[in-house]
Structures are given as structure tokens and as C-alpha cells.
PDB file of C-alpha atoms in Angstrom:
ATOM      1  CA  UNK A   1      -8.341  -5.926 -14.043  1.00  0.00           C
ATOM      2  CA  UNK A   2      -5.030  -7.751 -13.811  1.00  0.00           C
ATOM      3  CA  UNK A   3      -2.850  -6.717 -10.874  1.00  0.00           C
ATOM      4  CA  UNK A   4       0.740  -7.605  -9.981  1.00  0.00           C
ATOM      5  CA  UNK A   5       2.205  -7.323  -6.479  1.00  0.00           C
ATOM      6  CA  UNK A   6       6.015  -7.125  -6.548  1.00  0.00           C
ATOM      7  CA  UNK A   7       7.523  -8.647  -3.420  1.00  0.00           C
ATOM      8  CA  UNK A   8      11.083  -7.349  -3.691  1.00  0.00           C
ATOM      9  CA  UNK A   9      14.209  -7.835  -1.616  1.00  0.00           C
ATOM     10  CA  UNK A  10      14.982  -4.126  -1.350  1.00  0.00           C
ATOM     11  CA  UNK A  11      18.670  -3.278  -1.609  1.00  0.00           C
ATOM     12  CA  UNK A  12      19.288  -1.065   1.415  1.00  0.00           C
ATOM     13  CA  UNK A  13      19.393   2.656   0.587  1.00  0.00           C
ATOM     14  CA  UNK A  14      20.467   1.963  -3.008  1.00  0.00           C
ATOM     15  CA  UNK A  15      17.887   3.829  -5.043  1.00  0.00           C
ATOM     16  CA  UNK A  16      19.480   3.287  -8.428  1.00  0.00           C
ATOM     17  CA  UNK A  17      19.857  -0.472  -7.985  1.00  0.00           C
ATOM     18  CA  UNK A  18      16.252  -0.852  -6.859  1.00  0.00           C
ATOM     19  CA  UNK A  19      14.925   1.324  -9.671  1.00  0.00           C
ATOM     20  CA  UNK A  20      16.859  -0.826 -12.132  1.00  0.00           C
ATOM     21  CA  UNK A  21      15.122  -3.871 -10.682  1.00  0.00           C
ATOM     22  CA  UNK A  22      11.759  -2.091 -10.991  1.00  0.00           C
ATOM     23  CA  UNK A  23      12.350  -1.398 -14.674  1.00  0.00           C
ATOM     24  CA  UNK A  24      12.909  -5.077 -15.403  1.00  0.00           C
ATOM     25  CA  UNK A  25       9.697  -5.940 -13.575  1.00  0.00           C
ATOM     26  CA  UNK A  26       7.658  -3.339 -15.459  1.00  0.00           C
ATOM     27  CA  UNK A  27       9.163  -4.300 -18.800  1.00  0.00           C
ATOM     28  CA  UNK A  28       8.176  -7.956 -18.376  1.00  0.00           C
ATOM     29  CA  UNK A  29       4.823  -7.513 -16.642  1.00  0.00           C
ATOM     30  CA  UNK A  30       1.521  -8.378 -18.298  1.00  0.00           C
ATOM     31  CA  UNK A  31      -0.525  -6.677 -15.570  1.00  0.00           C
ATOM     32  CA  UNK A  32      -2.589  -3.496 -15.855  1.00  0.00           C
ATOM     33  CA  UNK A  33      -1.390  -2.197 -12.504  1.00  0.00           C
ATOM     34  CA  UNK A  34       1.844  -2.982 -10.645  1.00  0.00           C
ATOM     35  CA  UNK A  35       2.379  -2.397  -6.927  1.00  0.00           C
ATOM     36  CA  UNK A  36       5.687  -2.107  -5.073  1.00  0.00           C
ATOM     37  CA  UNK A  37       6.279  -2.110  -1.270  1.00  0.00           C
ATOM     38  CA  UNK A  38       6.574   0.857   1.081  1.00  0.00           C
ATOM     39  CA  UNK A  39       9.688   3.000   0.466  1.00  0.00           C
ATOM     40  CA  UNK A  40      10.063   0.806  -2.594  1.00  0.00           C
ATOM     41  CA  UNK A  41      13.552   1.787  -3.687  1.00  0.00           C
ATOM     42  CA  UNK A  42      15.373   2.530  -0.405  1.00  0.00           C
ATOM     43  CA  UNK A  43      13.968   0.266   2.299  1.00  0.00           C
ATOM     44  CA  UNK A  44      12.427   1.521   5.542  1.00  0.00           C
ATOM     45  CA  UNK A  45      15.279   3.864   6.419  1.00  0.00           C
ATOM     46  CA  UNK A  46      15.293   6.775   8.870  1.00  0.00           C
ATOM     47  CA  UNK A  47      18.311   8.228   7.074  1.00  0.00           C
ATOM     48  CA  UNK A  48      16.181  10.787   5.264  1.00  0.00           C
ATOM     49  CA  UNK A  49      19.192  12.901   4.276  1.00  0.00           C
ATOM     50  CA  UNK A  50      20.089  10.012   1.938  1.00  0.00           C
ATOM     51  CA  UNK A  51      16.652   8.652   0.996  1.00  0.00           C
ATOM     52  CA  UNK A  52      14.710  11.924   0.864  1.00  0.00           C
ATOM     53  CA  UNK A  53      14.295  14.023  -2.236  1.00  0.00           C
ATOM     54  CA  UNK A  54      12.605  17.257  -3.259  1.00  0.00           C
ATOM     55  CA  UNK A  55      13.398  17.197  -6.966  1.00  0.00           C
ATOM     56  CA  UNK A  56      10.863  14.561  -8.005  1.00  0.00           C
ATOM     57  CA  UNK A  57      13.594  12.127  -9.068  1.00  0.00           C
ATOM     58  CA  UNK A  58      11.778   8.878  -8.219  1.00  0.00           C
ATOM     59  CA  UNK A  59       8.406  10.063  -9.509  1.00  0.00           C
ATOM     60  CA  UNK A  60      10.017  11.176 -12.782  1.00  0.00           C
ATOM     61  CA  UNK A  61      11.841   7.864 -13.165  1.00  0.00           C
ATOM     62  CA  UNK A  62       8.706   5.775 -12.654  1.00  0.00           C
ATOM     63  CA  UNK A  63       6.704   8.154 -14.835  1.00  0.00           C
ATOM     64  CA  UNK A  64       9.048   7.423 -17.731  1.00  0.00           C
ATOM     65  CA  UNK A  65       8.734   3.676 -17.142  1.00  0.00           C
ATOM     66  CA  UNK A  66       4.946   3.855 -16.891  1.00  0.00           C
ATOM     67  CA  UNK A  67       4.731   5.618 -20.236  1.00  0.00           C
ATOM     68  CA  UNK A  68       7.406   3.442 -21.875  1.00  0.00           C
ATOM     69  CA  UNK A  69       5.835   0.144 -20.834  1.00  0.00           C
ATOM     70  CA  UNK A  70       2.195   1.308 -20.806  1.00  0.00           C
ATOM     71  CA  UNK A  71       1.657   0.428 -17.137  1.00  0.00           C
ATOM     72  CA  UNK A  72       0.046   1.942 -14.067  1.00  0.00           C
ATOM     73  CA  UNK A  73       2.288   1.713 -11.003  1.00  0.00           C
ATOM     74  CA  UNK A  74       2.023   2.267  -7.262  1.00  0.00           C
ATOM     75  CA  UNK A  75       5.286   2.898  -5.416  1.00  0.00           C
ATOM     76  CA  UNK A  76       6.696   4.354  -2.207  1.00  0.00           C
ATOM     77  CA  UNK A  77       9.267   7.116  -1.826  1.00  0.00           C
ATOM     78  CA  UNK A  78      10.436   9.805   0.625  1.00  0.00           C
ATOM     79  CA  UNK A  79       9.932  13.542   0.230  1.00  0.00           C
ATOM     80  CA  UNK A  80      12.131  15.934   2.185  1.00  0.00           C
ATOM     81  CA  UNK A  81      12.888  19.618   1.818  1.00  0.00           C
ATOM     82  CA  UNK A  82      13.608  20.782   5.359  1.00  0.00           C
ATOM     83  CA  UNK A  83      12.652  19.451   8.774  1.00  0.00           C
ATOM     84  CA  UNK A  84      10.820  16.144   8.908  1.00  0.00           C
ATOM     85  CA  UNK A  85      10.274  14.067   5.789  1.00  0.00           C
ATOM     86  CA  UNK A  86       7.084  12.509   4.372  1.00  0.00           C
ATOM     87  CA  UNK A  87       6.468   8.833   3.627  1.00  0.00           C
ATOM     88  CA  UNK A  88       4.657   8.855   0.255  1.00  0.00           C
ATOM     89  CA  UNK A  89       2.869   6.260  -1.831  1.00  0.00           C
ATOM     90  CA  UNK A  90       2.094   7.430  -5.359  1.00  0.00           C
ATOM     91  CA  UNK A  91       0.126   5.996  -8.273  1.00  0.00           C
ATOM     92  CA  UNK A  92       0.992   6.975 -11.856  1.00  0.00           C
ATOM     93  CA  UNK A  93      -0.977   5.847 -14.895  1.00  0.00           C
ATOM     94  CA  UNK A  94       0.338   4.822 -18.298  1.00  0.00           C
ATOM     95  CA  UNK A  95       0.210   8.454 -19.456  1.00  0.00           C
ATOM     96  CA  UNK A  96       2.476   9.478 -16.595  1.00  0.00           C
ATOM     97  CA  UNK A  97      -0.336  11.257 -14.775  1.00  0.00           C
ATOM     98  CA  UNK A  98      -0.527  11.237 -10.974  1.00  0.00           C
ATOM     99  CA  UNK A  99      -3.669   9.379  -9.892  1.00  0.00           C
ATOM    100  CA  UNK A 100      -2.954   9.591  -6.175  1.00  0.00           C
ATOM    101  CA  UNK A 101      -0.206  10.797  -3.856  1.00  0.00           C
ATOM    102  CA  UNK A 102      -0.778   9.595  -0.291  1.00  0.00           C
ATOM    103  CA  UNK A 103       1.272  10.502   2.784  1.00  0.00           C
ATOM    104  CA  UNK A 104       1.325   7.929   5.607  1.00  0.00           C
ATOM    105  CA  UNK A 105      -1.088   9.010   8.339  1.00  0.00           C
ATOM    106  CA  UNK A 106       0.417   6.872  11.121  1.00  0.00           C
ATOM    107  CA  UNK A 107       4.236   7.014  11.415  1.00  0.00           C
ATOM    108  CA  UNK A 108       5.488   3.949  13.314  1.00  0.00           C
ATOM    109  CA  UNK A 109       6.498   5.528  16.640  1.00  0.00           C
ATOM    110  CA  UNK A 110       7.683   2.181  18.060  1.00  0.00           C
ATOM    111  CA  UNK A 111      10.632   2.361  15.642  1.00  0.00           C
ATOM    112  CA  UNK A 112      11.034   6.147  15.903  1.00  0.00           C
ATOM    113  CA  UNK A 113       9.543   6.911  12.492  1.00  0.00           C
ATOM    114  CA  UNK A 114       7.657   9.840  14.003  1.00  0.00           C
ATOM    115  CA  UNK A 115      10.976  11.479  14.900  1.00  0.00           C
ATOM    116  CA  UNK A 116      11.889  11.702  11.215  1.00  0.00           C
ATOM    117  CA  UNK A 117       8.550  11.742   9.386  1.00  0.00           C
ATOM    118  CA  UNK A 118       5.517  13.957   9.802  1.00  0.00           C
ATOM    119  CA  UNK A 119       2.064  12.455   9.469  1.00  0.00           C
ATOM    120  CA  UNK A 120      -0.240  12.874   6.529  1.00  0.00           C
ATOM    121  CA  UNK A 121      -3.783  14.147   6.924  1.00  0.00           C
ATOM    122  CA  UNK A 122      -5.658  13.032   3.786  1.00  0.00           C
ATOM    123  CA  UNK A 123      -7.322   9.858   2.552  1.00  0.00           C
ATOM    124  CA  UNK A 124      -7.089   9.683  -1.233  1.00  0.00           C
ATOM    125  CA  UNK A 125      -9.460   7.708  -3.453  1.00  0.00           C
ATOM    126  CA  UNK A 126      -9.050   7.545  -7.206  1.00  0.00           C
ATOM    127  CA  UNK A 127     -10.797   5.872 -10.122  1.00  0.00           C
ATOM    128  CA  UNK A 128      -8.968   3.243 -12.167  1.00  0.00           C
ATOM    129  CA  UNK A 129     -10.807   1.184 -14.753  1.00  0.00           C
ATOM    130  CA  UNK A 130     -14.098   0.515 -12.966  1.00  0.00           C
ATOM    131  CA  UNK A 131     -12.620   0.452  -9.445  1.00  0.00           C
ATOM    132  CA  UNK A 132     -12.380   3.094  -6.749  1.00  0.00           C
ATOM    133  CA  UNK A 133      -8.981   2.594  -5.110  1.00  0.00           C
ATOM    134  CA  UNK A 134      -7.488   3.884  -1.862  1.00  0.00           C
ATOM    135  CA  UNK A 135      -3.952   3.347  -0.579  1.00  0.00           C
ATOM    136  CA  UNK A 136      -2.542   3.053   2.926  1.00  0.00           C
ATOM    137  CA  UNK A 137       0.942   2.298   4.217  1.00  0.00           C
ATOM    138  CA  UNK A 138       2.126  -0.405   6.648  1.00  0.00           C
ATOM    139  CA  UNK A 139       1.370   0.694  10.251  1.00  0.00           C
ATOM    140  CA  UNK A 140      -1.890   2.284   9.026  1.00  0.00           C
ATOM    141  CA  UNK A 141      -3.181  -1.300   8.959  1.00  0.00           C
ATOM    142  CA  UNK A 142      -3.551  -1.281  12.751  1.00  0.00           C
ATOM    143  CA  UNK A 143      -6.058   1.602  12.693  1.00  0.00           C
ATOM    144  CA  UNK A 144      -9.423   0.357  11.393  1.00  0.00           C
ATOM    145  CA  UNK A 145     -11.156   3.747  11.458  1.00  0.00           C
ATOM    146  CA  UNK A 146      -9.423   4.991   8.312  1.00  0.00           C
ATOM    147  CA  UNK A 147     -10.354   1.799   6.467  1.00  0.00           C
ATOM    148  CA  UNK A 148     -14.021   2.297   7.341  1.00  0.00           C
ATOM    149  CA  UNK A 149     -13.855   5.863   6.047  1.00  0.00           C
ATOM    150  CA  UNK A 150     -12.117   4.766   2.837  1.00  0.00           C
ATOM    151  CA  UNK A 151     -14.473   1.867   2.152  1.00  0.00           C
ATOM    152  CA  UNK A 152     -17.497   4.169   1.987  1.00  0.00           C
ATOM    153  CA  UNK A 153     -16.291   4.646  -1.591  1.00  0.00           C
ATOM    154  CA  UNK A 154     -13.357   2.321  -2.189  1.00  0.00           C
ATOM    155  CA  UNK A 155     -13.713  -1.099  -3.816  1.00  0.00           C
ATOM    156  CA  UNK A 156      -9.988  -1.786  -3.354  1.00  0.00           C
ATOM    157  CA  UNK A 157      -7.664  -0.731  -0.547  1.00  0.00           C
ATOM    158  CA  UNK A 158      -3.948  -1.253  -1.097  1.00  0.00           C
ATOM    159  CA  UNK A 159      -1.474  -1.660   1.768  1.00  0.00           C
ATOM    160  CA  UNK A 160       2.209  -1.236   0.916  1.00  0.00           C
ATOM    161  CA  UNK A 161       4.584  -2.216   3.705  1.00  0.00           C
ATOM    162  CA  UNK A 162       7.954  -3.081   5.139  1.00  0.00           C
ATOM    163  CA  UNK A 163       6.369  -5.377   7.764  1.00  0.00           C
ATOM    164  CA  UNK A 164       8.901  -7.520   9.710  1.00  0.00           C
ATOM    165  CA  UNK A 165       8.713 -11.295   9.795  1.00  0.00           C
ATOM    166  CA  UNK A 166       8.453 -11.400  13.600  1.00  0.00           C
ATOM    167  CA  UNK A 167       4.981  -9.824  13.366  1.00  0.00           C
ATOM    168  CA  UNK A 168       3.861 -11.706  10.234  1.00  0.00           C
ATOM    169  CA  UNK A 169       0.843 -13.261  11.960  1.00  0.00           C
ATOM    170  CA  UNK A 170      -0.414  -9.780  12.871  1.00  0.00           C
ATOM    171  CA  UNK A 171      -0.010  -8.765   9.222  1.00  0.00           C
ATOM    172  CA  UNK A 172      -1.995 -11.686   7.861  1.00  0.00           C
ATOM    173  CA  UNK A 173      -4.712 -11.499  10.508  1.00  0.00           C
ATOM    174  CA  UNK A 174      -5.254  -7.755  10.228  1.00  0.00           C
ATOM    175  CA  UNK A 175      -5.342  -7.827   6.434  1.00  0.00           C
ATOM    176  CA  UNK A 176      -8.100 -10.427   6.429  1.00  0.00           C
ATOM    177  CA  UNK A 177      -9.970  -8.516   9.131  1.00  0.00           C
ATOM    178  CA  UNK A 178      -9.818  -5.269   7.122  1.00  0.00           C
ATOM    179  CA  UNK A 179     -11.173  -7.081   4.050  1.00  0.00           C
ATOM    180  CA  UNK A 180     -13.999  -8.721   5.987  1.00  0.00           C
ATOM    181  CA  UNK A 181     -15.144  -5.732   8.030  1.00  0.00           C
ATOM    182  CA  UNK A 182     -14.965  -3.322   5.070  1.00  0.00           C
ATOM    183  CA  UNK A 183     -16.204  -5.806   2.462  1.00  0.00           C
ATOM    184  CA  UNK A 184     -13.622  -4.718  -0.099  1.00  0.00           C
ATOM    185  CA  UNK A 185     -10.575  -6.125  -1.856  1.00  0.00           C
ATOM    186  CA  UNK A 186      -7.266  -5.778  -0.039  1.00  0.00           C
ATOM    187  CA  UNK A 187      -4.071  -5.758  -2.108  1.00  0.00           C
ATOM    188  CA  UNK A 188      -1.135  -6.037   0.281  1.00  0.00           C
ATOM    189  CA  UNK A 189       2.474  -5.836  -0.907  1.00  0.00           C
ATOM    190  CA  UNK A 190       5.435  -6.330   1.417  1.00  0.00           C
ATOM    191  CA  UNK A 191       9.184  -6.675   0.985  1.00  0.00           C
ATOM    192  CA  UNK A 192      11.149  -9.871   1.637  1.00  0.00           C
ATOM    193  CA  UNK A 193      14.628 -10.896   2.791  1.00  0.00           C
ATOM    194  CA  UNK A 194      17.033  -9.060   5.075  1.00  0.00           C
ATOM    195  CA  UNK A 195      16.892  -5.310   4.613  1.00  0.00           C
ATOM    196  CA  UNK A 196      18.526  -2.841   6.976  1.00  0.00           C
ATOM    197  CA  UNK A 197      19.192  -5.593   9.519  1.00  0.00           C
ATOM    198  CA  UNK A 198      15.568  -6.788   9.736  1.00  0.00           C
ATOM    199  CA  UNK A 199      14.072  -9.976   8.299  1.00  0.00           C
ATOM    200  CA  UNK A 200      10.947  -9.796   6.167  1.00  0.00           C
ATOM    201  CA  UNK A 201       8.845 -12.777   5.062  1.00  0.00           C
ATOM    202  CA  UNK A 202       6.765 -10.942   2.472  1.00  0.00           C
ATOM    203  CA  UNK A 203       3.350 -12.597   2.685  1.00  0.00           C
ATOM    204  CA  UNK A 204       2.079 -10.266  -0.015  1.00  0.00           C
ATOM    205  CA  UNK A 205      -1.492 -11.211  -0.834  1.00  0.00           C
ATOM    206  CA  UNK A 206      -4.742 -10.545  -2.624  1.00  0.00           C
ATOM    207  CA  UNK A 207      -7.826 -10.878  -0.403  1.00  0.00           C
ATOM    208  CA  UNK A 208     -11.418 -10.670  -1.572  1.00  0.00           C
ATOM    209  CA  UNK A 209     -14.302  -8.914   0.272  1.00  0.00           C
ATOM    210  CA  UNK A 210     -15.234 -12.211   1.937  1.00  0.00           C
ATOM    211  CA  UNK A 211     -11.768 -12.459   3.519  1.00  0.00           C
ATOM    212  CA  UNK A 212     -10.602 -15.273   1.254  1.00  0.00           C
ATOM    213  CA  UNK A 213      -6.928 -15.192   0.296  1.00  0.00           C
ATOM    214  CA  UNK A 214      -6.839 -15.476  -3.502  1.00  0.00           C
ATOM    215  CA  UNK A 215      -3.050 -15.379  -3.798  1.00  0.00           C
ATOM    216  CA  UNK A 216      -0.150 -15.176  -1.320  1.00  0.00           C
ATOM    217  CA  UNK A 217       3.638 -15.286  -1.657  1.00  0.00           C
ATOM    218  CA  UNK A 218       5.898 -15.949   1.325  1.00  0.00           C
ATOM    219  CA  UNK A 219       9.652 -16.061   2.012  1.00  0.00           C
ATOM    220  CA  UNK A 220      10.892 -15.520  -1.553  1.00  0.00           C
ATOM    221  CA  UNK A 221      11.354 -12.598  -3.890  1.00  0.00           C
ATOM    222  CA  UNK A 222       8.886 -12.590  -6.741  1.00  0.00           C
ATOM    223  CA  UNK A 223       5.492 -11.408  -7.931  1.00  0.00           C
ATOM    224  CA  UNK A 224       1.929 -12.558  -7.620  1.00  0.00           C
ATOM    225  CA  UNK A 225      -0.721 -11.734 -10.175  1.00  0.00           C
ATOM    226  CA  UNK A 226      -4.474 -11.940  -9.995  1.00  0.00           C
ATOM    227  CA  UNK A 227      -7.473 -11.034 -12.116  1.00  0.00           C
ATOM    228  CA  UNK A 228     -10.185  -9.303 -10.128  1.00  0.00           C
ATOM    229  CA  UNK A 229     -13.640  -8.095 -11.126  1.00  0.00           C
ATOM    230  CA  UNK A 230     -15.482  -5.277  -9.444  1.00  0.00           C
ATOM    231  CA  UNK A 231     -18.061  -7.329  -7.578  1.00  0.00           C
ATOM    232  CA  UNK A 232     -17.694  -5.440  -4.291  1.00  0.00           C
ATOM    233  CA  UNK A 233     -21.218  -4.025  -4.511  1.00  0.00           C
ATOM    234  CA  UNK A 234     -22.607  -7.544  -4.920  1.00  0.00           C
ATOM    235  CA  UNK A 235     -20.792  -8.766  -1.793  1.00  0.00           C
ATOM    236  CA  UNK A 236     -22.235  -5.837   0.156  1.00  0.00           C
ATOM    237  CA  UNK A 237     -25.706  -6.441  -1.215  1.00  0.00           C
ATOM    238  CA  UNK A 238     -25.601 -10.145  -0.335  1.00  0.00           C
ATOM    239  CA  UNK A 239     -24.474  -9.434   3.236  1.00  0.00           C
ATOM    240  CA  UNK A 240     -25.314  -5.786   4.053  1.00  0.00           C
ATOM    241  CA  UNK A 241     -23.425  -5.493   7.334  1.00  0.00           C
ATOM    242  CA  UNK A 242     -22.431  -1.888   6.633  1.00  0.00           C
ATOM    243  CA  UNK A 243     -26.085  -0.853   6.836  1.00  0.00           C
ATOM    244  CA  UNK A 244     -26.014  -1.596  10.578  1.00  0.00           C
ATOM    245  CA  UNK A 245     -23.120   0.693  11.477  1.00  0.00           C
ATOM    246  CA  UNK A 246     -24.087   3.284  14.116  1.00  0.00           C
ATOM    247  CA  UNK A 247     -21.668   6.058  13.283  1.00  0.00           C
ATOM    248  CA  UNK A 248     -23.535   8.841  15.088  1.00  0.00           C
ATOM    249  CA  UNK A 249     -23.329   6.817  18.281  1.00  0.00           C
ATOM    250  CA  UNK A 250     -19.661   5.987  17.723  1.00  0.00           C
ATOM    251  CA  UNK A 251     -18.902   9.706  17.437  1.00  0.00           C
ATOM    252  CA  UNK A 252     -20.574  10.355  20.790  1.00  0.00           C
ATOM    253  CA  UNK A 253     -18.348   7.778  22.449  1.00  0.00           C
ATOM    254  CA  UNK A 254     -15.235   9.261  20.851  1.00  0.00           C
TER     255      UNK A 254
END
């Protein structure tokens, strides 16, 4: 499977401009599946009266592109009807069908995200080609429990983010740790540049189940592509660390 991670400099709260950029990417991509960052077409904004939608505008727009260019795409957007909004990450296939629609489980309270966004309560895993794929969003990366749950089935876990440059070493370290401890592929896509007054270094990357960084892009807008095979089961067979987990005991301690 050929994947493309699109490390974009998101134009702040300008949905149309960012969607226009996304169309050019999808038109010229040779990948099977294309991933965009968290809140892909608005930036990580708390102004949900501007960024939020309940008419399916963004999903419909990307659906048309997915069908037109015969691509599968993962992208972030904001749902809001009344009250708090939801931070979504959705996958659409080349037929325009929804493969997964995930709502961020851990709003980033340090920045006040929890004041504007309610938390999700589901872990979604879907089949694409011969991979089982699960998606998480940004701050979720700091909570290893959900990755362990997901990797019982998932061969790939995607992490879409708006992760600031000042904590870039946390980003890179935690991504490798999640790959190693779950023995799965991690596809991590971040934004880059100055967006909403914060600096982002990107550091989007593809990491294999051994924790090796296959590809990484830092400090510039662009895309990285990689071909990956579903050899997750072989990694786990060669080093069966998951067999030694003591989950019944862990539950007692919780």
C-alpha cells in the first residue's frame, strides 16, 4: 500500500483556501491513501462558531474529490450543532463511502480545548486493502492505553495532529514508543509553519513496528510517501512481547 502524509501550512480558519490546496494534492498524488493533519482545513481553532459545521460541507467536498481522483483520504474537521463541538477525523474511500469517523477522545485541556469540544467515546478500526487501521488525534498520543486496545486488531494506527514545535521532541519520542510497544505501524501527520500564532515544525513520519523511522519531513510544507506491506503479524511473531501482557492484573490496579 502506498501512503502519502500531507504536511500542510494550514491557512488559519480559511476553509475554502485549505480545501483548494487539498484538491491540488489529491489531483497530483500517486498514493492509495492520503492523510491530512488534525482540523485539516481550519487549523486548531477554538472558534467553533466559524470552524464548526452541521451540514456535512467538508465531508461532501472531500467525498467528491475522493471519487474524482480515485483516492482514499483521511482528514480532520469540526462538527457543531449546539453546545460543545466535536473534533472529528474521517476516512473516505474512492467510492465516497465513510470507512471511519472518529471523535477525539482526549481534548487538550491545557489549551482549553475541553471548554469547546466534548470528548469522543469510541475507538474505530476499519479494513483497507489488507490492513486494519485505527485513527487517533494529537493529544491522544499521550495516553498509551487506547493504543494498546487498538493494536489488539490494528496493523496501522494513524495520528493526525497540530502539535507545536516547542514540544516536538515529545512528539517524536512518543510516536516511536507507541510503535514499539504496540508493534504496529504509526503514520503521523502534523501541520507546519505559523498557524494561529503558534509555530509548528511538522515532523510527520512513517514508523514501522520495530520503531524505525522510515520517512520523516521537518520544517517545510510538503508530502512524504512510503510503500508499506502488512508484515505486522511477522514482527509480533518474531518478538511476541504482547503475549506477556497481564491485563487482568492491570485492571485490578486501576
